[in-house]
């Protein structure tokens, strides 16, 4: 048991035992303690039943992990139920039990990462379970905090409200997604990355271009290019082409710079080797320099997948037809419909993550030979 | 390849006369090679030996047209090194295996064949034959990083042999390997040379390796890089590892060592 684990489990146990002396729910007309809330009471008792043997070392390993996960989730459910029955009325005892539940979740992840499953599938599951647990608990704590403190919806809606909005407006969200992601992002990304790549090949071939264009490319890569969005709207109109144009400009330079760097990645001995075969420019490019450049090119593809989404959304703030994720965010904020704003953000986050994940997946296939991938 | 005519020893493959090479560097000129005179006949196995920095690699690279001499003349197969390179006259084995990690061993060995435009069937046949030659059959589908250093270097030798050049240039190919592997590969290389009748130019800084492999040993010394001694090795062409215990072997080794010592002495 590490010091952190020891301190955390002691703390959780003590708080779970002492919490019954605190007020859990306090409204202007009544106060409720633990014994007035039966579901929560069961959760707390079970927590003590798991924490005590865990703290003393009687419970450990996979069983401890399972028990801690189960009870922490049960506690989460009890707490969520309690707080939604009495929104905005959470008192000290309530937050004490939130602490207990969170501590158990933390400990379960600790135990999980300590497990060494033999099978590759088991290892993959563990690798997946840890971030999953983090994500779930982020949502749980968010929900508890917003409802428990009675945070005004305009400031921050609870995840449950965002979820309801996602379920009730699929049509609008899909239209926005199609406008922003399927049109502006994907088309702009393909054009920007493609042209960046081709220009890089050209720049690499012509030395004076390399000396002239590359410093500029590096400079522009570091600029907040999003500022050109209004100009693009002037040039290409309100619809998605102006957004795609912003995406093209944003993704072009990272691809250019990375590809040129990648093309220079082959070392002298590899060039000499091709030289001894009297290989021509094209053969050297296709058989050695491009494969060698792939890790760099995928680096740009990954950076650009994020940049493209940001670019397309922000560009819509500067004028757009009445559809698109950026449009939705900016107008619904004005109408105080924050749950819609957050629903759009959730869609954008999901789409961005999946896009990034897909590029990473392809990267692993293409650069399977690279030390960072072959593991 | 064609069997060599009986008088092949007379045919000269490499002719070097008064050759020099000076590198212009930031801290002034480096005289890597000066006043080199050397003839290498067809079917010979010639070793360059000398302390590091004496220009062994540079001389080999000049022969391969990877470096241009600043003075003197050199011909390879009666042509300039540049023409010889374009005619794919030689296979070069570098100090590091330099295999491409994204290609399997078989694909790496096929690389020069792809570049030289051999047909698919011909490539497959040559890859198979050369992998057998270096004892790598069964590893076709492995990637370089899945193989030991010795196996990688053998694959790089198979790659250099794949297009069947008459001339093989090898720059300390076994330098990074341990003694046992090295002995084994030396023996294999000698067998291969006897079987194929190629001309080999071999850079090393190991005396036993040079004496065991060569028909001719060129001792170089540094600052400026030049030839100190050329020793014709009287050992029979057909030799096994045990020959290293014989008096004759030790005599040649002694002469090489003397040469190295004399060429090196003023430098410490
Ligand atoms: N490209 C180069 N530029 C400058 N100096 C070089 C270059 N290549 C080799 N040299 C120098 O030439 C000398 C001979 O080098 P090299 O042929 O590599 O020696 P060896 O292979 O015998 O160890 C060394 O002093 C080395 O530093
Ligand atoms: Mg060297």
XYZ file of C-alpha atoms and ligand atoms in Angstrom:
671
model
C 0.000 0.000 0.000
C 1.427 3.349 -1.032
C 1.318 6.312 1.391
C -1.353 8.010 -0.736
C -3.518 4.895 -0.697
C -3.068 4.552 3.048
C -3.979 8.176 3.764
C -6.911 8.140 1.369
C -8.415 4.895 2.682
C -8.012 6.042 6.312
C -9.630 9.353 5.498
C -12.522 7.693 3.671
C -13.115 5.281 6.515
C -13.050 7.985 9.180
C -15.361 10.272 7.214
C -17.764 7.405 6.483
C -17.936 6.604 10.214
C -18.277 10.210 11.401
C -20.631 11.405 8.658
C -23.718 10.240 10.484
C -23.199 13.099 12.940
C -23.528 15.687 10.160
C -26.527 17.175 8.407
C -26.872 15.740 4.921
C -29.744 17.788 3.541
C -30.729 21.222 4.755
C -33.709 23.134 3.356
C -35.401 26.154 4.904
C -38.097 23.891 6.322
C -36.203 20.790 7.399
C -32.867 19.127 8.008
C -32.163 15.473 7.264
C -29.413 13.292 8.676
C -28.084 9.997 7.319
C -30.706 7.919 9.137
C -33.520 9.720 7.315
C -32.109 8.674 3.935
C -32.274 4.842 3.751
C -30.590 4.297 0.365
C -27.666 6.479 1.288
C -27.495 4.736 4.665
C -27.123 1.362 2.943
C -24.419 2.803 0.702
C -22.486 4.169 3.673
C -22.725 0.898 5.604
C -21.462 -1.049 2.610
C -18.659 1.484 2.159
C -17.545 0.876 5.741
C -17.795 -2.879 5.169
C -15.439 -2.593 2.197
C -13.118 0.136 3.461
C -12.368 -1.436 6.845
C -10.976 -4.748 5.511
C -9.312 -2.899 2.658
C -7.532 -0.526 5.029
C -6.332 -3.400 7.215
C -5.115 -5.381 4.192
C -7.660 -8.225 4.479
C -9.124 -7.220 1.140
C -6.786 -6.563 -1.800
C -6.097 -7.125 -5.470
C -8.851 -7.894 -7.954
C -11.495 -8.448 -5.256
C -10.740 -5.112 -3.612
C -10.907 -3.467 -7.001
C -14.308 -5.002 -7.764
C -15.718 -4.236 -4.309
C -14.492 -0.644 -4.329
C -15.836 -0.037 -7.832
C -19.220 -1.540 -6.976
C -19.684 0.333 -3.726
C -18.417 3.633 -5.101
C -20.927 3.393 -7.953
C -23.695 2.486 -5.512
C -22.759 5.524 -3.441
C -22.805 7.636 -6.593
C -26.313 6.463 -7.405
C -27.495 7.108 -3.815
C -25.965 10.560 -3.783
C -27.353 11.462 -7.205
C -30.804 10.283 -6.133
C -30.648 12.214 -2.864
C -29.504 15.442 -4.443
C -32.041 15.375 -7.244
C -34.829 14.915 -4.695
C -33.558 17.944 -2.729
C -31.744 20.104 -5.344
C -29.588 22.878 -3.980
C -30.021 21.622 -0.406
C -26.841 19.599 0.048
C -25.118 20.143 3.359
C -21.820 19.125 5.004
C -22.732 15.494 5.414
C -23.611 15.206 1.762
C -20.219 16.506 0.628
C -18.523 14.252 3.160
C -20.113 11.238 1.483
C -19.204 12.581 -1.956
C -15.637 12.573 -0.673
C -15.995 8.980 0.512
C -17.412 7.828 -2.823
C -14.751 9.637 -4.798
C -11.987 8.261 -2.564
C -13.258 4.723 -3.132
C -13.311 5.323 -6.888
C -9.730 6.588 -6.694
C -8.671 3.552 -4.679
C -10.347 1.199 -7.138
C -8.401 2.754 -9.998
C -5.215 2.428 -7.920
C -5.927 -1.245 -7.434
C -6.802 -1.624 -11.096
C -3.550 -0.140 -12.326
C -1.731 -2.424 -9.884
C -3.286 -5.491 -11.515
C -1.094 -7.264 -14.059
C -3.402 -9.285 -16.264
C -1.628 -12.019 -18.250
C -3.717 -11.963 -21.402
C -3.398 -9.125 -23.930
C -7.169 -8.724 -23.809
C -7.029 -8.249 -20.043
C -4.278 -5.694 -20.405
C -6.280 -3.814 -22.999
C -9.358 -3.854 -20.759
C -7.386 -2.452 -17.839
C -5.904 0.218 -20.110
C -9.435 1.111 -21.177
C -11.052 0.923 -17.741
C -8.811 3.530 -16.141
C -9.645 6.480 -18.442
C -13.257 5.307 -18.540
C -13.462 5.475 -14.756
C -11.935 8.961 -14.816
C -14.491 10.105 -17.358
C -17.456 8.646 -15.512
C -16.388 10.184 -12.221
C -15.820 13.539 -13.837
C -19.453 13.441 -14.970
C -20.701 12.205 -11.583
C -18.868 14.927 -9.654
C -20.024 17.540 -12.162
C -23.646 16.418 -11.732
C -23.359 16.304 -7.927
C -21.710 19.707 -7.727
C -24.165 21.456 -10.028
C -27.279 19.983 -8.452
C -25.941 19.953 -4.888
C -24.861 23.590 -4.908
C -27.832 24.591 -7.021
C -25.600 26.216 -9.667
C -27.756 28.347 -12.014
C -28.329 26.564 -15.316
C -27.058 29.537 -17.282
C -23.656 29.222 -15.667
C -23.268 25.482 -15.963
C -25.967 22.934 -16.772
C -25.774 19.474 -15.226
C -24.659 16.600 -17.457
C -28.160 15.148 -17.171
C -29.666 18.269 -18.748
C -27.123 18.190 -21.559
C -27.934 14.554 -22.110
C -31.661 15.273 -22.280
C -30.995 18.015 -24.810
C -28.905 15.606 -26.888
C -31.798 13.163 -26.891
C -34.476 15.738 -27.660
C -32.767 17.594 -30.535
C -31.024 14.997 -32.678
C -32.298 16.612 -35.883
C -30.731 20.015 -35.222
C -27.511 18.516 -33.936
C -27.209 16.237 -36.952
C -27.779 19.140 -39.366
C -25.111 21.157 -37.540
C -22.733 18.210 -37.586
C -23.231 17.708 -41.291
C -22.699 21.384 -42.068
C -19.640 21.875 -39.904
C -17.943 18.523 -39.722
C -18.848 16.629 -42.844
C -18.511 19.667 -45.087
C -16.201 22.359 -43.695
C -13.903 20.203 -41.561
C -13.443 17.137 -43.736
C -13.197 18.947 -47.068
C -10.940 21.657 -45.644
C -8.788 19.049 -43.919
C -8.372 16.977 -47.059
C -7.535 20.026 -49.182
C -5.231 21.615 -46.596
C -3.308 18.444 -45.782
C -3.174 17.368 -49.411
C -1.880 20.689 -50.711
C 0.557 21.026 -47.787
C 1.954 17.622 -48.690
C 2.304 18.359 -52.395
C 3.892 21.752 -51.811
C 6.305 20.088 -49.378
C 7.426 17.692 -52.106
C 7.942 20.679 -54.406
C 9.755 22.722 -51.767
C 12.007 19.782 -51.031
C 12.915 19.503 -54.700
C 13.735 23.187 -55.162
C 16.379 24.287 -52.650
C 15.695 28.010 -52.870
C 12.025 27.408 -52.057
C 13.071 25.467 -49.008
C 15.195 28.340 -47.794
C 12.527 30.932 -48.598
C 9.266 29.203 -47.770
C 10.170 27.110 -44.766
C 10.906 29.958 -42.315
C 7.640 31.558 -43.409
C 5.849 28.240 -42.933
C 7.245 27.933 -39.430
C 6.185 31.487 -38.643
C 2.680 31.088 -40.012
C 2.254 27.770 -38.185
C 2.619 29.715 -34.961
C 0.156 32.502 -35.877
C -3.486 32.583 -34.772
C -4.670 32.124 -38.349
C -8.272 32.002 -37.201
C -8.184 35.794 -37.559
C -8.549 35.433 -41.325
C -12.033 33.985 -40.897
C -13.928 37.258 -41.611
C -11.843 37.753 -44.752
C -12.649 34.246 -45.914
C -16.338 34.981 -45.362
C -15.931 38.045 -47.566
C -14.188 36.009 -50.239
C -16.143 32.785 -50.239
C -19.545 33.760 -48.864
C -21.479 32.718 -45.796
C -21.824 29.020 -46.457
C -19.390 26.253 -45.655
C -16.759 27.017 -48.346
C -15.487 30.000 -46.353
C -15.145 27.746 -43.288
C -13.374 25.102 -45.344
C -11.037 27.841 -46.588
C -10.125 28.737 -43.005
C -9.472 25.058 -42.328
C -7.299 24.800 -45.448
C -5.160 27.729 -44.324
C -4.881 26.383 -40.774
C -3.887 22.868 -41.786
C -1.652 23.712 -44.744
C 1.404 24.971 -42.888
C 1.711 22.291 -40.205
C 1.565 19.693 -42.983
C 4.107 21.588 -45.079
C 6.597 22.014 -42.265
C 6.261 18.460 -40.955
C 6.543 16.839 -44.365
C 9.635 18.834 -45.283
C 11.210 17.853 -41.954
C 10.210 14.237 -42.511
C 11.701 14.169 -45.985
C 15.018 15.158 -44.434
C 14.814 12.390 -41.850
C 16.756 9.735 -43.747
C 20.364 9.671 -42.633
C 23.475 9.737 -44.766
C 24.041 6.005 -44.862
C 20.525 5.443 -46.221
C 21.079 8.030 -48.932
C 24.428 6.448 -49.758
C 22.737 3.085 -50.049
C 20.280 4.365 -52.656
C 23.196 6.096 -54.350
C 25.115 2.826 -54.718
C 22.100 1.386 -56.560
C 22.109 4.439 -58.845
C 18.480 4.987 -57.808
C 16.785 7.996 -59.410
C 14.941 10.790 -57.602
C 11.533 9.155 -57.834
C 12.746 5.790 -56.561
C 14.595 7.392 -53.666
C 11.485 9.393 -52.796
C 9.018 6.530 -52.963
C 11.102 3.725 -51.529
C 13.026 5.540 -48.836
C 12.209 9.157 -48.066
C 8.414 9.015 -47.960
C 8.189 5.906 -45.755
C 10.810 7.565 -43.558
C 8.698 10.741 -43.415
C 5.475 8.959 -42.437
C 5.796 9.478 -38.658
C 6.206 13.225 -39.299
C 3.313 13.334 -41.754
C 1.028 11.588 -39.283
C 2.114 14.010 -36.620
C 0.767 16.791 -38.848
C -2.398 14.816 -39.627
C -3.089 14.498 -35.900
C -2.392 18.147 -35.088
C -4.525 19.153 -38.049
C -7.481 16.996 -37.044
C -7.798 19.159 -33.932
C -7.019 22.443 -35.681
C -9.568 21.776 -38.416
C -12.433 21.357 -35.961
C -11.498 24.433 -33.960
C -11.081 26.429 -37.154
C -14.423 25.450 -38.637
C -16.376 26.106 -35.425
C -14.775 29.431 -34.633
C -15.040 30.558 -38.261
C -18.808 30.179 -38.018
C -18.859 32.842 -35.306
C -18.119 35.353 -38.068
C -21.161 34.778 -40.212
C -22.905 31.702 -41.465
C -26.279 30.449 -42.677
C -28.512 29.385 -39.795
C -26.917 25.992 -39.358
C -23.574 24.703 -38.025
C -22.013 23.877 -34.685
C -20.308 27.242 -34.324
C -23.506 29.046 -35.279
C -25.484 26.992 -32.752
C -23.027 27.724 -29.963
C -22.931 31.470 -30.599
C -26.700 31.949 -31.042
C -27.867 29.665 -28.237
C -25.496 31.378 -25.833
C -27.245 34.628 -26.705
C -30.610 33.023 -25.976
C -29.406 31.589 -22.656
C -30.026 28.075 -23.979
C -26.838 26.800 -22.428
C -27.883 23.174 -22.478
C -27.992 23.402 -26.281
C -24.571 25.058 -26.278
C -23.175 22.250 -24.197
C -24.872 19.633 -26.306
C -23.148 21.111 -29.364
C -19.849 21.158 -27.499
C -20.386 17.516 -26.554
C -20.998 16.583 -30.191
C -17.902 18.510 -31.236
C -15.804 16.837 -28.540
C -17.019 13.401 -29.534
C -16.502 14.018 -33.249
C -13.042 15.481 -32.616
C -11.987 12.563 -30.436
C -13.224 9.990 -32.925
C -11.511 11.814 -35.781
C -8.242 11.979 -33.858
C -8.612 8.360 -32.826
C -9.164 7.275 -36.411
C -6.048 9.101 -37.602
C -4.068 7.533 -34.764
C -5.358 4.109 -35.720
C -4.280 4.547 -39.343
C -0.940 5.840 -38.111
C -0.381 2.672 -36.127
C -1.016 0.595 -39.236
C 1.179 2.673 -41.551
C 4.108 3.273 -39.182
C 3.949 -0.145 -37.519
C 7.714 -0.329 -37.861
C 8.487 2.830 -35.863
C 9.987 2.192 -32.404
C 7.233 4.255 -30.766
C 4.553 2.010 -32.282
C 6.081 -1.462 -32.363
C 6.537 -1.163 -28.586
C 27.584 -14.920 -63.105
C 30.051 -15.959 -65.770
C 32.923 -18.230 -64.732
C 36.189 -16.298 -64.680
C 38.706 -17.050 -67.426
C 41.918 -18.762 -66.292
C 43.990 -15.599 -66.591
C 41.553 -13.558 -64.500
C 44.177 -12.669 -61.911
C 45.821 -10.604 -64.582
C 42.696 -8.547 -65.281
C 42.691 -5.472 -63.139
C 39.420 -4.398 -61.548
C 40.577 -1.358 -59.621
C 43.480 0.865 -60.667
C 44.464 3.703 -58.394
C 47.394 5.997 -59.074
C 48.663 8.998 -57.113
C 45.243 9.396 -55.606
C 44.641 11.975 -52.917
C 41.631 13.397 -51.142
C 41.555 16.439 -48.910
C 38.431 17.402 -46.994
C 38.016 21.136 -46.531
C 36.602 21.512 -43.030
C 35.893 24.345 -40.649
C 39.242 23.821 -38.897
C 41.269 23.644 -42.091
C 42.015 20.863 -44.575
C 42.034 17.187 -43.550
C 44.322 15.056 -45.677
C 42.263 11.879 -45.590
C 44.182 10.194 -48.433
C 47.500 11.059 -49.975
C 49.528 9.486 -52.767
C 47.631 6.178 -52.946
C 48.869 3.661 -55.569
C 46.983 0.374 -55.667
C 45.909 -2.292 -58.138
C 43.284 -4.892 -57.362
C 42.903 -7.831 -59.724
C 39.772 -9.775 -60.497
C 38.963 -12.465 -57.954
C 41.217 -10.988 -55.266
C 40.186 -10.516 -51.652
C 41.849 -7.326 -50.484
C 41.710 -5.995 -46.937
C 42.380 -2.417 -45.860
C 43.668 -2.350 -42.316
C 44.835 0.528 -40.165
C 44.010 2.573 -37.080
C 40.781 4.534 -37.175
C 41.004 7.814 -39.037
C 43.598 6.544 -41.524
C 41.215 6.815 -44.462
C 40.033 3.217 -44.987
C 36.384 4.185 -45.304
C 37.246 7.182 -47.447
C 39.259 5.041 -49.879
C 36.395 2.556 -50.159
C 33.938 5.397 -50.713
C 36.138 6.825 -53.462
C 36.035 3.449 -55.228
C 32.235 3.480 -54.820
C 31.887 7.051 -56.143
C 30.447 8.181 -52.822
C 33.392 10.561 -52.447
C 35.299 12.412 -55.177
C 39.125 12.396 -55.041
C 40.875 15.761 -55.187
C 43.884 14.424 -57.066
C 45.228 11.432 -59.000
C 43.376 8.869 -61.049
C 41.165 5.900 -60.347
C 39.368 3.446 -62.596
C 36.903 0.707 -61.714
C 36.365 -1.992 -64.349
C 38.195 0.311 -66.756
C 35.657 3.117 -66.193
C 35.473 6.113 -63.937
C 33.928 5.259 -60.538
C 30.901 7.333 -61.550
C 30.281 5.272 -64.665
C 30.920 2.094 -62.715
C 28.322 3.104 -60.137
C 25.745 3.867 -62.811
C 26.561 0.466 -64.343
C 25.837 -1.079 -60.905
C 29.312 -2.574 -60.872
C 29.553 -3.142 -57.130
C 27.602 -4.064 -54.035
C 28.406 -2.031 -50.929
C 28.042 -3.319 -47.384
C 28.039 -0.532 -44.812
C 29.294 -0.641 -41.260
C 25.644 -0.641 -40.112
C 23.166 -2.985 -41.755
C 20.942 -0.014 -42.775
C 17.914 -2.200 -43.475
C 14.576 -0.427 -43.846
C 12.415 -1.209 -40.823
C 9.179 -1.073 -42.836
C 10.342 -3.825 -45.166
C 10.612 -7.497 -44.312
C 14.002 -9.145 -44.702
C 12.980 -10.539 -48.093
C 11.706 -7.130 -49.198
C 14.919 -5.480 -48.036
C 16.984 -7.896 -50.069
C 14.723 -7.249 -53.060
C 15.176 -3.458 -52.785
C 18.079 -3.110 -55.257
C 16.329 -5.516 -57.606
C 13.182 -3.365 -57.568
C 15.249 -0.288 -58.279
C 17.094 -2.006 -61.109
C 13.831 -3.150 -62.629
C 14.046 -6.920 -62.250
C 10.824 -8.846 -62.846
C 8.874 -10.211 -59.907
C 9.781 -13.857 -60.584
C 13.434 -12.964 -60.967
C 13.338 -11.007 -57.706
C 11.775 -13.867 -55.812
C 14.275 -16.337 -57.199
C 17.275 -14.125 -56.362
C 16.003 -13.310 -52.885
C 15.531 -16.998 -52.180
C 18.989 -17.904 -53.480
C 20.794 -15.148 -51.587
C 18.976 -15.730 -48.332
C 20.096 -19.326 -48.547
C 23.633 -18.169 -49.296
C 23.836 -16.191 -46.046
C 21.951 -18.837 -44.070
C 18.840 -16.766 -43.497
C 16.223 -19.024 -45.076
C 13.091 -19.080 -42.945
C 13.397 -15.404 -41.960
C 11.870 -13.958 -45.130
C 8.845 -12.473 -43.401
C 10.619 -11.156 -40.320
C 11.280 -7.467 -39.907
C 14.857 -6.258 -39.337
C 14.164 -5.207 -35.765
C 13.132 -8.777 -34.959
C 16.605 -10.073 -35.871
C 19.957 -10.058 -34.072
C 22.737 -7.728 -35.230
C 24.584 -10.613 -36.910
C 21.512 -11.675 -38.836
C 20.828 -8.090 -39.892
C 24.360 -7.771 -41.222
C 23.972 -11.048 -43.114
C 20.763 -9.717 -44.633
C 22.612 -6.591 -45.729
C 25.260 -8.796 -47.366
C 22.534 -10.755 -49.149
C 21.093 -7.422 -50.306
C 24.468 -6.355 -51.725
C 24.814 -9.725 -53.485
C 21.244 -9.864 -54.774
C 21.981 -8.227 -58.123
C 25.137 -10.283 -58.499
C 27.808 -7.580 -58.799
C 31.334 -8.795 -59.566
C 32.780 -6.436 -57.011
C 31.887 -6.389 -53.328
C 32.919 -3.426 -51.163
C 32.598 -4.030 -47.420
C 33.272 -1.447 -44.717
C 33.885 -3.171 -41.386
C 30.738 -5.233 -41.843
C 31.360 -7.306 -38.716
C 32.851 -4.533 -36.585
C 29.914 -4.319 -34.214
C 29.508 -8.072 -33.692
C 30.932 -10.287 -30.996
C 33.929 -12.550 -31.609
C 32.073 -15.856 -32.085
C 29.531 -14.481 -34.534
C 32.324 -12.719 -36.321
C 34.403 -15.901 -36.743
C 31.380 -17.670 -38.108
C 30.551 -14.914 -40.569
C 34.203 -14.704 -41.676
C 34.155 -18.372 -42.517
C 30.883 -18.007 -44.403
C 32.162 -14.987 -46.289
C 35.284 -16.864 -47.348
C 33.202 -19.796 -48.590
C 30.940 -17.432 -50.444
C 33.910 -15.739 -52.068
C 35.403 -19.093 -53.085
C 32.056 -20.178 -54.520
C 31.297 -17.018 -56.503
C 34.738 -15.804 -57.583
C 33.916 -12.191 -56.803
C 36.436 -9.476 -56.130
C 36.150 -8.287 -52.530
C 37.518 -5.126 -50.944
C 37.162 -5.404 -47.196
C 37.843 -2.785 -44.528
C 38.747 -3.994 -41.058
C 40.823 -3.079 -38.070
C 41.245 -6.658 -36.907
C 44.549 -8.301 -37.815
C 43.321 -11.946 -37.611
C 40.307 -11.047 -39.729
C 42.473 -9.417 -42.390
C 44.961 -12.286 -42.506
C 42.305 -14.979 -42.428
C 40.239 -13.514 -45.268
C 42.594 -11.825 -47.672
C 44.782 -12.598 -50.607
C 46.275 -9.131 -50.202
C 46.490 -6.906 -47.135
C 46.881 -3.151 -47.495
C 48.214 -1.505 -44.331
C 47.297 2.178 -44.068
C 48.567 4.779 -41.661
C 47.117 8.148 -40.688
C 47.889 11.850 -40.988
C 47.975 11.987 -43.918
C 46.175 8.740 -44.776
C 48.546 6.688 -46.948
C 49.581 3.135 -47.755
C 52.370 1.908 -45.488
C 52.690 -1.656 -46.747
C 51.036 -4.084 -49.171
C 51.368 -7.713 -48.117
C 50.635 -10.625 -50.451
C 49.140 -13.356 -48.333
C 50.807 -16.701 -49.120
C 48.115 -18.777 -47.350
C 46.191 -21.147 -49.634
C 42.862 -19.842 -50.932
C 41.042 -22.755 -49.416
C 41.369 -22.248 -45.646
C 39.479 -23.082 -42.469
C 39.457 -21.280 -39.122
C 42.211 -23.630 -37.780
C 44.703 -22.043 -40.127
C 44.907 -19.235 -37.594
C 47.030 -21.494 -35.358
C 49.647 -22.200 -38.053
C 53.116 -20.662 -38.101
C 52.554 -19.221 -41.555
C 49.421 -17.396 -40.448
C 51.219 -15.983 -37.428
C 54.082 -14.839 -39.613
C 51.770 -12.831 -41.849
C 49.921 -11.477 -38.828
C 53.247 -10.427 -37.341
C 54.171 -8.503 -40.460
C 50.831 -6.713 -40.444
C 51.268 -5.845 -36.785
C 54.754 -4.501 -37.408
C 53.380 -2.360 -40.209
C 50.608 -0.993 -38.035
C 53.009 -0.254 -35.202
C 55.548 1.509 -37.424
C 52.865 3.545 -39.176
C 51.230 4.474 -35.922
C 54.190 5.175 -33.626
C 54.723 8.910 -34.110
C 51.150 9.611 -33.331
C 51.048 8.906 -29.574
N 32.966 13.999 -44.911
C 34.094 14.305 -44.232
N 34.409 15.596 -43.971
C 35.530 15.906 -43.298
N 36.417 15.004 -42.853
C 36.173 13.708 -43.068
C 34.999 13.295 -43.764
N 35.000 11.934 -43.831
C 36.138 11.545 -43.224
N 36.860 12.601 -42.768
C 38.143 12.544 -42.091
O 39.024 11.825 -42.907
C 39.837 10.983 -42.126
C 39.709 9.555 -42.574
O 38.418 9.100 -42.210
P 37.913 7.623 -42.493
O 38.135 7.314 -43.926
O 36.536 7.535 -42.003
O 38.882 6.762 -41.584
P 38.751 5.227 -41.153
O 37.632 4.616 -41.905
O 40.069 4.645 -41.475
O 38.539 5.234 -39.687
C 39.459 11.214 -40.685
O 40.349 12.142 -40.118
C 38.074 11.805 -40.789
O 37.817 12.673 -39.711
Mg 35.794 3.710 -41.151
